[in-house]
Tab-separated table of C-alpha atoms and ligand atoms in Angstrom:
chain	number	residue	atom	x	y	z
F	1	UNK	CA	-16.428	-12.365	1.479
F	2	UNK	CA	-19.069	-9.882	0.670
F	3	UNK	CA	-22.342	-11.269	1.199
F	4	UNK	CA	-25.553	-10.859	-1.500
F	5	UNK	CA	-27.376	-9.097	1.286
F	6	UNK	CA	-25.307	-6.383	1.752
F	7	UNK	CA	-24.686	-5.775	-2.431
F	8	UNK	CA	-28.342	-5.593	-1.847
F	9	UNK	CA	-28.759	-3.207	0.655
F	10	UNK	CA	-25.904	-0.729	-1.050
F	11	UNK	CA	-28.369	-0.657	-3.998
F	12	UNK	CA	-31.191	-0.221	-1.873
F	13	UNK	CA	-29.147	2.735	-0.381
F	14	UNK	CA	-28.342	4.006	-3.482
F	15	UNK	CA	-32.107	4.100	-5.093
F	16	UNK	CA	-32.372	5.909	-2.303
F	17	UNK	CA	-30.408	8.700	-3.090
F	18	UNK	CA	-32.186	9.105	-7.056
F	19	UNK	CA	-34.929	11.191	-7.364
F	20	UNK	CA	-38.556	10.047	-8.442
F	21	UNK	CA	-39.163	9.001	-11.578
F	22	UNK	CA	-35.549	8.025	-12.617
F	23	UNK	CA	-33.812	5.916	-14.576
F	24	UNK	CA	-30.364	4.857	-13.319
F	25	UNK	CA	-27.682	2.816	-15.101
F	26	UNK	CA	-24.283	2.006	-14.399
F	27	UNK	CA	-21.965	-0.084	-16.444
F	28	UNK	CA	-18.881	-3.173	-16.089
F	29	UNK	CA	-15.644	-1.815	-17.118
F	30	UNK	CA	-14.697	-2.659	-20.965
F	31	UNK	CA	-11.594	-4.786	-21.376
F	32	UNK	CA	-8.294	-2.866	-21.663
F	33	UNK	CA	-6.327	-3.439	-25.005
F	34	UNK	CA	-2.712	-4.247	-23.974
F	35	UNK	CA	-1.119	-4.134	-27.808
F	36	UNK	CA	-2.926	-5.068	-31.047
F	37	UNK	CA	-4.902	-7.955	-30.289
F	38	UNK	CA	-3.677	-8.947	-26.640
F	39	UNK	CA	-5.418	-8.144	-23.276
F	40	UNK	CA	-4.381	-6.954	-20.189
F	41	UNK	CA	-6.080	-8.760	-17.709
F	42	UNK	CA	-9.879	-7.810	-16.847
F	43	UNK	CA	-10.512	-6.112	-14.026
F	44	UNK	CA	-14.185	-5.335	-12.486
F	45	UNK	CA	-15.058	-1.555	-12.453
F	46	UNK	CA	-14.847	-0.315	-8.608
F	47	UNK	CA	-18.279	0.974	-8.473
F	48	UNK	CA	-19.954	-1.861	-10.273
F	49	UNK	CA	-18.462	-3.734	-8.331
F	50	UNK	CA	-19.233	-2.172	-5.064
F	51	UNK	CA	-22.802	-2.694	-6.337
F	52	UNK	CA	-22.921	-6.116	-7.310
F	53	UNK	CA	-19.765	-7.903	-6.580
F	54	UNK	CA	-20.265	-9.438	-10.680
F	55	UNK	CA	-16.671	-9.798	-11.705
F	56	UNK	CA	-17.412	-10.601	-15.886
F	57	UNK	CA	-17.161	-7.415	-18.844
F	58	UNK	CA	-20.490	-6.996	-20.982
F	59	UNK	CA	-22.692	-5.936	-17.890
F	60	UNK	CA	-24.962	-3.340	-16.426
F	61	UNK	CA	-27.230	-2.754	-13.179
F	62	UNK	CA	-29.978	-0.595	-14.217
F	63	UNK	CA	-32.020	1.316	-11.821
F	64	UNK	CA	-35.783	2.176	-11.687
F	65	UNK	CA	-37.440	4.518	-9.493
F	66	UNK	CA	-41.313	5.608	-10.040
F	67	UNK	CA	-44.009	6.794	-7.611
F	68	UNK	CA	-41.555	5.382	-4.684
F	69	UNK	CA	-41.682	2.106	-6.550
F	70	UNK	CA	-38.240	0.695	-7.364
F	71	UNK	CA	-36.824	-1.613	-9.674
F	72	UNK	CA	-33.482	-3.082	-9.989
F	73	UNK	CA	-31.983	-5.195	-13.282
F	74	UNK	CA	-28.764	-6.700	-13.743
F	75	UNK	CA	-27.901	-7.546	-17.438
F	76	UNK	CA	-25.079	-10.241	-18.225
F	77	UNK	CA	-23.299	-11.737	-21.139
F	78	UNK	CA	-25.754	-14.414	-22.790
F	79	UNK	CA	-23.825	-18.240	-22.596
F	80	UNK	CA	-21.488	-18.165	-25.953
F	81	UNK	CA	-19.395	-21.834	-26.485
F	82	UNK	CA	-17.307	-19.857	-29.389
F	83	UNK	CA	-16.535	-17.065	-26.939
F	84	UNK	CA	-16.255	-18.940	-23.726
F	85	UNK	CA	-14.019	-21.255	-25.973
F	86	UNK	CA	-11.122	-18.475	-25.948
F	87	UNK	CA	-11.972	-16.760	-22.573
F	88	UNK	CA	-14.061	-18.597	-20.271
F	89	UNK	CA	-16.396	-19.560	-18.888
F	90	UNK	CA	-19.578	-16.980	-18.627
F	91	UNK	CA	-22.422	-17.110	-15.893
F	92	UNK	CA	-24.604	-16.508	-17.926
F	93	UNK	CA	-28.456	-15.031	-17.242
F	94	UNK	CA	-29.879	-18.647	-15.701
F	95	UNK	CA	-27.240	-18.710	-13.406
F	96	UNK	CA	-26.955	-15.044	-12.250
F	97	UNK	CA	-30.485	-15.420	-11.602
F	98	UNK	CA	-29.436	-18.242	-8.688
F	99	UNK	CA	-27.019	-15.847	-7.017
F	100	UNK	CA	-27.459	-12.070	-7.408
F	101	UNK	CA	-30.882	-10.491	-5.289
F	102	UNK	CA	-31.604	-8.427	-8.099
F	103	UNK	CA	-35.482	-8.486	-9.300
F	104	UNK	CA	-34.309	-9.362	-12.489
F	105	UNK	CA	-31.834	-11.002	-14.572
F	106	UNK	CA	-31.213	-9.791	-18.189
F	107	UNK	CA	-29.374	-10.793	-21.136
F	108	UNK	CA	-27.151	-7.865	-22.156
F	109	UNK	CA	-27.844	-7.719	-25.571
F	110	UNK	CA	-31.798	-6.642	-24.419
F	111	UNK	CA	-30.448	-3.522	-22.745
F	112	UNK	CA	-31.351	-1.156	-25.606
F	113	UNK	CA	-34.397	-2.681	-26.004
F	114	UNK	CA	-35.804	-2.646	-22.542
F	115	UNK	CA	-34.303	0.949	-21.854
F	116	UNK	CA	-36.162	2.278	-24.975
F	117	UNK	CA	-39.435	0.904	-23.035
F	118	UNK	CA	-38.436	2.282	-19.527
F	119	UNK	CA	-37.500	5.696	-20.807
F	120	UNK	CA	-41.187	6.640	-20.650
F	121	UNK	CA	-42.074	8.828	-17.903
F	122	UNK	CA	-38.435	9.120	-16.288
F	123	UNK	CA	-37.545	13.188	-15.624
F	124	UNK	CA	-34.410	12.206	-14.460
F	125	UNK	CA	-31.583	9.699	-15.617
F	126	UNK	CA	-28.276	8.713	-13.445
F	127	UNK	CA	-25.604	7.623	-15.046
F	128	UNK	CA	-21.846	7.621	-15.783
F	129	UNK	CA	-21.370	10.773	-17.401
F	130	UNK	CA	-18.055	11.534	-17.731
F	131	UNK	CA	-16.945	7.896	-18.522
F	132	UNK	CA	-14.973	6.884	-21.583
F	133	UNK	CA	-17.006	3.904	-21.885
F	134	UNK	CA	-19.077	3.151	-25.417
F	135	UNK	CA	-21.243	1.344	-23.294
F	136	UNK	CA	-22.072	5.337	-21.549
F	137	UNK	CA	-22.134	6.994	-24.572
F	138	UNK	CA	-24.365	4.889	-26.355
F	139	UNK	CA	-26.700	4.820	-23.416
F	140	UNK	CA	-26.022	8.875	-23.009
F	141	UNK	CA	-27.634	9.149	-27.109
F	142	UNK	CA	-30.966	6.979	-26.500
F	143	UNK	CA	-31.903	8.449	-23.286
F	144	UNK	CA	-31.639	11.908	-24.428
F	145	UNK	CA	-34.653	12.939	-24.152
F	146	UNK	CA	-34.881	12.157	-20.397
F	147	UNK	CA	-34.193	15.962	-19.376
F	148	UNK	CA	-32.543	15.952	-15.877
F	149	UNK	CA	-29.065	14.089	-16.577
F	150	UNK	CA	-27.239	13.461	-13.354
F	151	UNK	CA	-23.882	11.705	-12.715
F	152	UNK	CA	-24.493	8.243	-10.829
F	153	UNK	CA	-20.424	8.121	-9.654
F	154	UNK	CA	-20.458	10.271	-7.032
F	155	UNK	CA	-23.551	8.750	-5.338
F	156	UNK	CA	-21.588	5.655	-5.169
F	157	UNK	CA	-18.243	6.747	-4.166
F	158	UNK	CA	-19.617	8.689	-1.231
F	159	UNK	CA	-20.956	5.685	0.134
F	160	UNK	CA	-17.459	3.671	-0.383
F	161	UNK	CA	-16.266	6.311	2.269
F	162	UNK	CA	-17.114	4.461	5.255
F	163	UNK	CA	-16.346	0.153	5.240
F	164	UNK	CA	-18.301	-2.483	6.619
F	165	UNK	CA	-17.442	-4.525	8.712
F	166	UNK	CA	-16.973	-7.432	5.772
F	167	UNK	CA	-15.192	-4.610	3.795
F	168	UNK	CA	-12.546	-4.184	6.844
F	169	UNK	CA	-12.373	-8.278	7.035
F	170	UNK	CA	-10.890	-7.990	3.248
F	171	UNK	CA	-8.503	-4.929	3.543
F	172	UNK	CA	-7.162	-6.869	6.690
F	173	UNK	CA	-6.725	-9.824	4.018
F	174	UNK	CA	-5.047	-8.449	1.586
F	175	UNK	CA	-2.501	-6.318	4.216
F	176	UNK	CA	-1.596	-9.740	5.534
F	177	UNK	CA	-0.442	-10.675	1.887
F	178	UNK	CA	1.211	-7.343	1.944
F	179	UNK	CA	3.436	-8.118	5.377
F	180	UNK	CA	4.565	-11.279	4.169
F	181	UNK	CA	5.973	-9.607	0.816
F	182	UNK	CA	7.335	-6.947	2.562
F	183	UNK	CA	8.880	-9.453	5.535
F	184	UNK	CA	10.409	-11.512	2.365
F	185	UNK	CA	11.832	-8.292	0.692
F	186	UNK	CA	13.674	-7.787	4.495
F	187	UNK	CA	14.985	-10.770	4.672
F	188	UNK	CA	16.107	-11.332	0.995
F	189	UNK	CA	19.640	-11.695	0.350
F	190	UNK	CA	20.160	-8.845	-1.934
F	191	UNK	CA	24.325	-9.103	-2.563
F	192	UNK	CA	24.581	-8.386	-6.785
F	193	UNK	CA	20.982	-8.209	-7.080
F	194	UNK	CA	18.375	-5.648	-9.114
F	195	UNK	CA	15.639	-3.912	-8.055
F	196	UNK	CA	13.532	-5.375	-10.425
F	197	UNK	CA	14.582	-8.711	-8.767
F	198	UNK	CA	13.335	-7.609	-5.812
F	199	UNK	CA	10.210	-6.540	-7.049
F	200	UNK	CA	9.869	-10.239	-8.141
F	201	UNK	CA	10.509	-11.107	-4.844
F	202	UNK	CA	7.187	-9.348	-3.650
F	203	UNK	CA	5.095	-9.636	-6.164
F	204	UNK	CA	5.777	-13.827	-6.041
F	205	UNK	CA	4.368	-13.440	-2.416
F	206	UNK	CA	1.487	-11.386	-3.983
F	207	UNK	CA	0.718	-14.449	-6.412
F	208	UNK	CA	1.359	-17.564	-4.133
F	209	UNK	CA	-0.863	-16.048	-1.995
F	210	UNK	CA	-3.439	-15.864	-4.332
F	211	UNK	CA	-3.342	-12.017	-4.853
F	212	UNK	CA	-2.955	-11.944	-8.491
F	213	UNK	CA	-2.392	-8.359	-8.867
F	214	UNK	CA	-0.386	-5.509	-7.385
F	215	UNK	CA	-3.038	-2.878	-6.034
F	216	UNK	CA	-0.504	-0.315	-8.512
F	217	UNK	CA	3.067	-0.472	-9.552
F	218	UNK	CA	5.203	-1.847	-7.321
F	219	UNK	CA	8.295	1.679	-6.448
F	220	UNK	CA	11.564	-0.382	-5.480
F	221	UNK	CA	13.773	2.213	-5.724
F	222	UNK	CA	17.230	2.073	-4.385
F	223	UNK	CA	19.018	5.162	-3.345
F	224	UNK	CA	18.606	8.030	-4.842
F	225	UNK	CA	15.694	6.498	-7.096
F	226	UNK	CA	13.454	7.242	-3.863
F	227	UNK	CA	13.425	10.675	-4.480
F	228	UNK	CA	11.718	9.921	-7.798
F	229	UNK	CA	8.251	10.011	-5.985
F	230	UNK	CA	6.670	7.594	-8.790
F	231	UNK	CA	9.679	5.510	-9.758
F	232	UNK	CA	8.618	2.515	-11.435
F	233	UNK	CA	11.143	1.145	-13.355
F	234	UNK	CA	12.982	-0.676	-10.369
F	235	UNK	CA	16.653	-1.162	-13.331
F	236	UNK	CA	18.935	-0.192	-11.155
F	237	UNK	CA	21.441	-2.451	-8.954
F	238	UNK	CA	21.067	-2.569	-5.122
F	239	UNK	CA	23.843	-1.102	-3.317
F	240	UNK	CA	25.355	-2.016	-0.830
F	241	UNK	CA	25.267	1.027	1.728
F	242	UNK	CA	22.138	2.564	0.140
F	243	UNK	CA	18.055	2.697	1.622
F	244	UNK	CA	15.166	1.015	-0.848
F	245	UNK	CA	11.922	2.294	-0.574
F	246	UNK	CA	9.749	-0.235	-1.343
F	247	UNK	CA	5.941	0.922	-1.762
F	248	UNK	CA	4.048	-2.570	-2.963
F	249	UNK	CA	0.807	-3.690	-1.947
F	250	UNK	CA	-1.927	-6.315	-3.530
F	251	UNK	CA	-5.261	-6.217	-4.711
F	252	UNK	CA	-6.814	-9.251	-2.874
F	253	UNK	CA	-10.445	-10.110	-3.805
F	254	UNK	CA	-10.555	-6.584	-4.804
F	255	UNK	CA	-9.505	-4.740	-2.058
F	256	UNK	CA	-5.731	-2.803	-1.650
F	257	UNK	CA	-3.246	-2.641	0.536
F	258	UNK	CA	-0.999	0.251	0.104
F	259	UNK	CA	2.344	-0.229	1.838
F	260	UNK	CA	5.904	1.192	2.167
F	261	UNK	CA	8.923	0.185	4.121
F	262	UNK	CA	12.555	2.289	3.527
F	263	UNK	CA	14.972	-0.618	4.804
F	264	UNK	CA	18.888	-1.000	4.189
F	265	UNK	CA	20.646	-2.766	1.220
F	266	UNK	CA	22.873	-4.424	3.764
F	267	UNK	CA	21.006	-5.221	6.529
F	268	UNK	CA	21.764	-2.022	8.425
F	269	UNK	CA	21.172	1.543	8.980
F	270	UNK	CA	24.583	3.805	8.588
F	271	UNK	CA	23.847	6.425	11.274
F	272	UNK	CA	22.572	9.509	9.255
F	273	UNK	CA	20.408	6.552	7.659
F	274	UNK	CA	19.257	6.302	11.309
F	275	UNK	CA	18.951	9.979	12.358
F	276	UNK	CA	16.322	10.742	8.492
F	277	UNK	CA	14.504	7.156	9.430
F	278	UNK	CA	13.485	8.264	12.672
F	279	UNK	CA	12.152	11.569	12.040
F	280	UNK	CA	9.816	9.964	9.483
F	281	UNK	CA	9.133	7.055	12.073
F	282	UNK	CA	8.594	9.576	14.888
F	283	UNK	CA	6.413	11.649	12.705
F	284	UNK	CA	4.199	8.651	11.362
F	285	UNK	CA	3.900	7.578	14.740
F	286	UNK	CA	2.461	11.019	16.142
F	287	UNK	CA	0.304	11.213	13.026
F	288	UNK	CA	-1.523	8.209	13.816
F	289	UNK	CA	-1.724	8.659	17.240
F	290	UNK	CA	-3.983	11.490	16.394
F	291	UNK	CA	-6.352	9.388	14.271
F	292	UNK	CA	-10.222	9.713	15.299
F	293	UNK	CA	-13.397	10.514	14.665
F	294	UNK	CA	-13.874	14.250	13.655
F	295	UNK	CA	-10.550	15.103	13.466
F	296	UNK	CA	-9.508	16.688	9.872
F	297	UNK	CA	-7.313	15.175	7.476
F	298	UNK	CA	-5.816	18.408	6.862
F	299	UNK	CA	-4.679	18.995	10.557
F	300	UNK	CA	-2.924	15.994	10.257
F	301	UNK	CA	-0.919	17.446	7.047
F	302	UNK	CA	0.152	20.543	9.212
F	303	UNK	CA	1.166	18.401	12.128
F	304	UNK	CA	3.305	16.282	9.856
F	305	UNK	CA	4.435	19.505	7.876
F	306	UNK	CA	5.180	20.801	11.149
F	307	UNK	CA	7.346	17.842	13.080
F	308	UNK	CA	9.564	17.146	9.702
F	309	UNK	CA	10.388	20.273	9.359
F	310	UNK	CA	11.330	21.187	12.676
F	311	UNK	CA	13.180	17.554	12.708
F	312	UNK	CA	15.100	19.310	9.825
F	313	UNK	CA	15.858	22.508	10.966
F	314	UNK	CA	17.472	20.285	14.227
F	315	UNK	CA	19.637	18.364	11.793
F	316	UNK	CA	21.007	20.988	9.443
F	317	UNK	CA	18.812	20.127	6.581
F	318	UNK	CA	16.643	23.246	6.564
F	319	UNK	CA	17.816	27.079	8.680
F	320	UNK	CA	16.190	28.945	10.284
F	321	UNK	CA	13.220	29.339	12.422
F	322	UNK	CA	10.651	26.150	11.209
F	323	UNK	CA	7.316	28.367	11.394
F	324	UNK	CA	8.714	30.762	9.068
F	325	UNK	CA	9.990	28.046	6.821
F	326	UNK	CA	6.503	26.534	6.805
F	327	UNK	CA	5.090	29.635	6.153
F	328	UNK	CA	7.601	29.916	3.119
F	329	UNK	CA	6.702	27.013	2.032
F	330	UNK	CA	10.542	25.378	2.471
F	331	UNK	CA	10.366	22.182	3.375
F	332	UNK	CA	7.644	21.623	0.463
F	333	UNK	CA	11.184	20.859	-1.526
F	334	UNK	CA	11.857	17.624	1.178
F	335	UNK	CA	8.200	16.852	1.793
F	336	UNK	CA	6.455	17.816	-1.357
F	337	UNK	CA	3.315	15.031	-0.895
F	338	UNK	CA	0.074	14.547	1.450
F	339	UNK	CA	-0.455	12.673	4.409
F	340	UNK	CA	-2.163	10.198	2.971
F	341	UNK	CA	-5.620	9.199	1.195
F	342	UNK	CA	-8.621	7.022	1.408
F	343	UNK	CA	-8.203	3.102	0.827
F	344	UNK	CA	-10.110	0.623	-0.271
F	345	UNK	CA	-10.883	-1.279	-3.468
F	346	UNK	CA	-8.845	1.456	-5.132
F	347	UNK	CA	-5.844	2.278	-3.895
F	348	UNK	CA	-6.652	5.578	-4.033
F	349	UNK	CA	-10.293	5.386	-2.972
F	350	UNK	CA	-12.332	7.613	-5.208
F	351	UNK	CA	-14.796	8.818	-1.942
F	352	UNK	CA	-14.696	12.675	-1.556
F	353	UNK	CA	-12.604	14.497	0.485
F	354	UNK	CA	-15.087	17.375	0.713
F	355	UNK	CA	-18.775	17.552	1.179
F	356	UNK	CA	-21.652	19.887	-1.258
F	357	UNK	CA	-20.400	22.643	0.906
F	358	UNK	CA	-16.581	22.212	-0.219
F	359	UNK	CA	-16.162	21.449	3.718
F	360	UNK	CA	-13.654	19.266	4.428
F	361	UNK	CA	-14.960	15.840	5.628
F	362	UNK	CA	-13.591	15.413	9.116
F	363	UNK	CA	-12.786	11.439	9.787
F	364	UNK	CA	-15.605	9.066	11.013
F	365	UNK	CA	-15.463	5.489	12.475
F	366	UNK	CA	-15.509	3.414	9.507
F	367	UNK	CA	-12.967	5.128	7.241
F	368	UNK	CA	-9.701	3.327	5.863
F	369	UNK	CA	-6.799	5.957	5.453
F	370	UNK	CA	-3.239	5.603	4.723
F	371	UNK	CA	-0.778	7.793	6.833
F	372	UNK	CA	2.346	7.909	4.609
F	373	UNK	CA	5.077	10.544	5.284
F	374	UNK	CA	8.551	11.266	3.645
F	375	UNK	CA	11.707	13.134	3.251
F	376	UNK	CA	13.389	12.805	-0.275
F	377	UNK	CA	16.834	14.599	0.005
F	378	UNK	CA	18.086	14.736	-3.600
F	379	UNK	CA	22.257	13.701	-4.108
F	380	UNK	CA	22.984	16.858	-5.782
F	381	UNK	CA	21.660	18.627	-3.010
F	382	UNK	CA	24.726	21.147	-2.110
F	383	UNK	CA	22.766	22.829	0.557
F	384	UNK	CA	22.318	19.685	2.368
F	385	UNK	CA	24.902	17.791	4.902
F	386	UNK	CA	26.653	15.711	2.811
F	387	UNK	CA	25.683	12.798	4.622
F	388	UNK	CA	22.023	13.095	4.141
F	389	UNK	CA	22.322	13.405	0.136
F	390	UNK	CA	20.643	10.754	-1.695
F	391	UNK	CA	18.779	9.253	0.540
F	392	UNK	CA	14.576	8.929	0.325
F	393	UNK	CA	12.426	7.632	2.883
F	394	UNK	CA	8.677	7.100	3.529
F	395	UNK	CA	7.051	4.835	5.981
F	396	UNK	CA	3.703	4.122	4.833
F	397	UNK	CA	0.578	2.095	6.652
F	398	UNK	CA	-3.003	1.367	6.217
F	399	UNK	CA	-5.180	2.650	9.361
F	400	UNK	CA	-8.995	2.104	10.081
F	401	UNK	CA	-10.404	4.945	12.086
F	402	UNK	CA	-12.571	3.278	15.188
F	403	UNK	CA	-15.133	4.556	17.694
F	404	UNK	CA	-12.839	6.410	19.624
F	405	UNK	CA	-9.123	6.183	18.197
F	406	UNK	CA	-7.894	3.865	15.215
F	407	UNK	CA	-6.465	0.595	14.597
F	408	UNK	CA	-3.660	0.415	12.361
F	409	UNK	CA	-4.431	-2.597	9.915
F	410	UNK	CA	-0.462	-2.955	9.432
F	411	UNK	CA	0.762	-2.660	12.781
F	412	UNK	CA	2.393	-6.072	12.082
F	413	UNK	CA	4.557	-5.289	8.986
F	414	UNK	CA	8.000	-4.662	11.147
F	415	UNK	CA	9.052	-0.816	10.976
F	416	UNK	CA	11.349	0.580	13.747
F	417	UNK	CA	15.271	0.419	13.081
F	418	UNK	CA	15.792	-2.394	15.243
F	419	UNK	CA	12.619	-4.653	14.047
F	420	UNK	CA	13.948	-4.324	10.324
F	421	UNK	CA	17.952	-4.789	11.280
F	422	UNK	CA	17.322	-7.513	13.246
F	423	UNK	CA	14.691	-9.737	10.086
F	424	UNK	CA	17.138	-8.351	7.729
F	425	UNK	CA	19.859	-10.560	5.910
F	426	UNK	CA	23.218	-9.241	6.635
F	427	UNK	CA	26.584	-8.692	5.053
B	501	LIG	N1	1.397	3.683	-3.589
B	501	LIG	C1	0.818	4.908	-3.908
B	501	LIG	C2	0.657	5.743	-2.732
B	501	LIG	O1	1.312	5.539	-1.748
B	501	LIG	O2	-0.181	6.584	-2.687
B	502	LIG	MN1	-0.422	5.626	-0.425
B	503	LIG	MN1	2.084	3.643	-1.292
């Protein structure tokens, strides 16, 4: 768990980064409408959240900053028995006062009020500018006199960029979740089954496991489906002789993991199966051995570009010389996505890839990163071997860049040929 100390200290960090006299506010996420008058379930906004940790809707952390003096509020739903009757339970301001180190505890429905008094003085105001949230907007109308506007969201999500140490504890968490779906999805009987079936498969682990959410849609996509790079809709019968990709990860305690595993319908890899798996697998596995501090994520994109598409070029997929391919851009039609991205409590962690300067960031210690290449060979692909039609593959893992080299976070979920033949059921 996160502990109230270090919420504190990321708003301490984060007051330091607005200018004098400023007002900064930053708002919960509203709840999503599902259809007419049902919900989907609430979910925290990430960089609320990263401030705070305060999982309810109807809430703010407002920020003061004046001759170096600083101020922090949180506002929270007021205690309501008719509300908390349908939805409930609510903290409430007494008891958010007991847990949160803020200097003070509000009742939301005092925001305006208070803001109108703080507004005095302020040249600048931080806040969520290019949300959709009425919350924003409203607050965007009374504080319009304030003249400096700035956007508070890319403060924060620069300083999601690198975890803590407590931060890595919970990504570790919710990976382990991850392996055991993954592990069950292996060793699943799948003889007349659905993909959807198998989706269920994972996503039970997810819940027993007390990860009540998927960190995004689970892709179980059999056969050719994998070449469908977002293919959610997991209809489609498993069969027998075909690859399913399987991306699926939880959100555990709000943190992601962000896995995928290409394994065989019948417990085992026909041989071109074999020869596609482990020029992904080879390439992954040079990819991350190149993970530390300083080197660029987009060096690792060429080196991947690089080894899959001379991998091709060796088994027929692709002619000719693979520099000049590259150059052409001709294996973007096999390998048409990026190495990977930044993880966190979004899957796809929000933190810049680029500094002010539009340089690229180069990795630190301290940065989560999935490395996640692919080859997606389409079945009415005529200038393909045969063999290789209709089959999609990406190997996909969670890695945490240390001092001097990286650990991968996943290193447990089983990935080589032999590991995954030999948990798989068989027939
Ligand atoms: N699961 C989404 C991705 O791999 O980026
Ligand atoms: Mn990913
Ligand atoms: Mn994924």
């Amino acid at each position: 768990m996160i502990k109230e100390q270090e919420y504190k200290k990321r708003r301490e960090r984060l007051l330091k980064k607005l200018s004098n006299d400023s007002l900064g506010v930053i708002f919960s996420a509203e709840p999503a409408t599902r259809s007419n008058d049902t919900h989907h379930p609430y979910r925290q906004d990430s960089n609320f959240y990263y401030l705070c940790g305060f999982k309810e809707d109807s809430a703010a952390l407002l920020f003061l900053k004046s001759k170096g003096k600083t101020k922090t509020l949180l506002f929270v739903h007021k205690k309501d028995k008719t509300i908390e009757l349908w939805t409930g339970e609510r903290l409430g301001v007494k008891e958010a006062k007991k847990i949160f180190l803020v200097d003070e505890v509000c009742a939301i429905d005092d925001l305006e009020k208070k803001l109108k008094g703080y507004i005095k003085g302020k040249k600048n105001i931080y806040f969520e500018s290019s949300s959709k949230k009425s919350s924003v907007k409203k607050v965007s109308k009374l504080t319009k006199d304030i003249k400096n506007k700035h956007d508070i969201v890319p403060l924060v999500q620069k300083m999601r960029l690198i975890k803590s140490a407590a931060e890595i504890e919970m990504i570790k968490e919710s990976i382990n979740i991850t392996a055991k779906a993954h592990h069950r999805a292996i060793t699943m009987d799948k003889r007349g089954k659905y993909e959807y079936q198998l989706q269920a498969e994972i996503e039970h682990e997810f819940k027993v496991n007390a990860a009540y959410s998927d960190a995004y849609t689970s892709i179980v996509a059999c056969g050719n489906n994998a070449n469908t790079l977002h293919y959610i809709k997991n209809d489609k019968p498993l069969t027998d002789g075909e690859l399913i990709l399987i991306d699926a990860g939880c959100e555990h305690n709000y943190y992601a993991s962000d896995i995928t595993r290409t394994i065989p319908v019948n417990g085992s890899y026909s041989k071109a199966q074999k020869e596609l798996y482990d020029l992904v697998l080879n390439t992954q596995l040079r990819i991350i051995s190149m993970i530390k501090p300083l080197v660029k994520r987009s060096h690792l994109q060429e080196t991947a570009e690089k080894l899959l598409t001379k991998g091709m070029v060796e088994l027929g997929i692709l002619k000719g010389d693979y520099k000049n391919l590259i150059k052409e851009k001709k294996h973007k039609k096999y390998y048409p996505h990026g190495i990977g991205h930044w993880m966190g409590i979004d899957v796809h962690d929000p933190a810049p890839y680029r500094d002010a300067k539009e340089r690229e960031i180069a990795l630190q210690k301290g940065m989560v990163l999935t490395i996640e290449p692919g080859l997606y060979i389409d079945k009415n692909d005529k200038s393909v071997p045969k063999k290789y039609r209709g089959i999609g593959i990406r190997i996909e893992d969670d890695i945490l860049v240390t001092k001097d080299g990286c650990e991968n976070l996943s290193h447990h979920i089983v990935k080589t040929v032999d590991e995954i033949e030999s948990l798989s059921f068989k027939f």
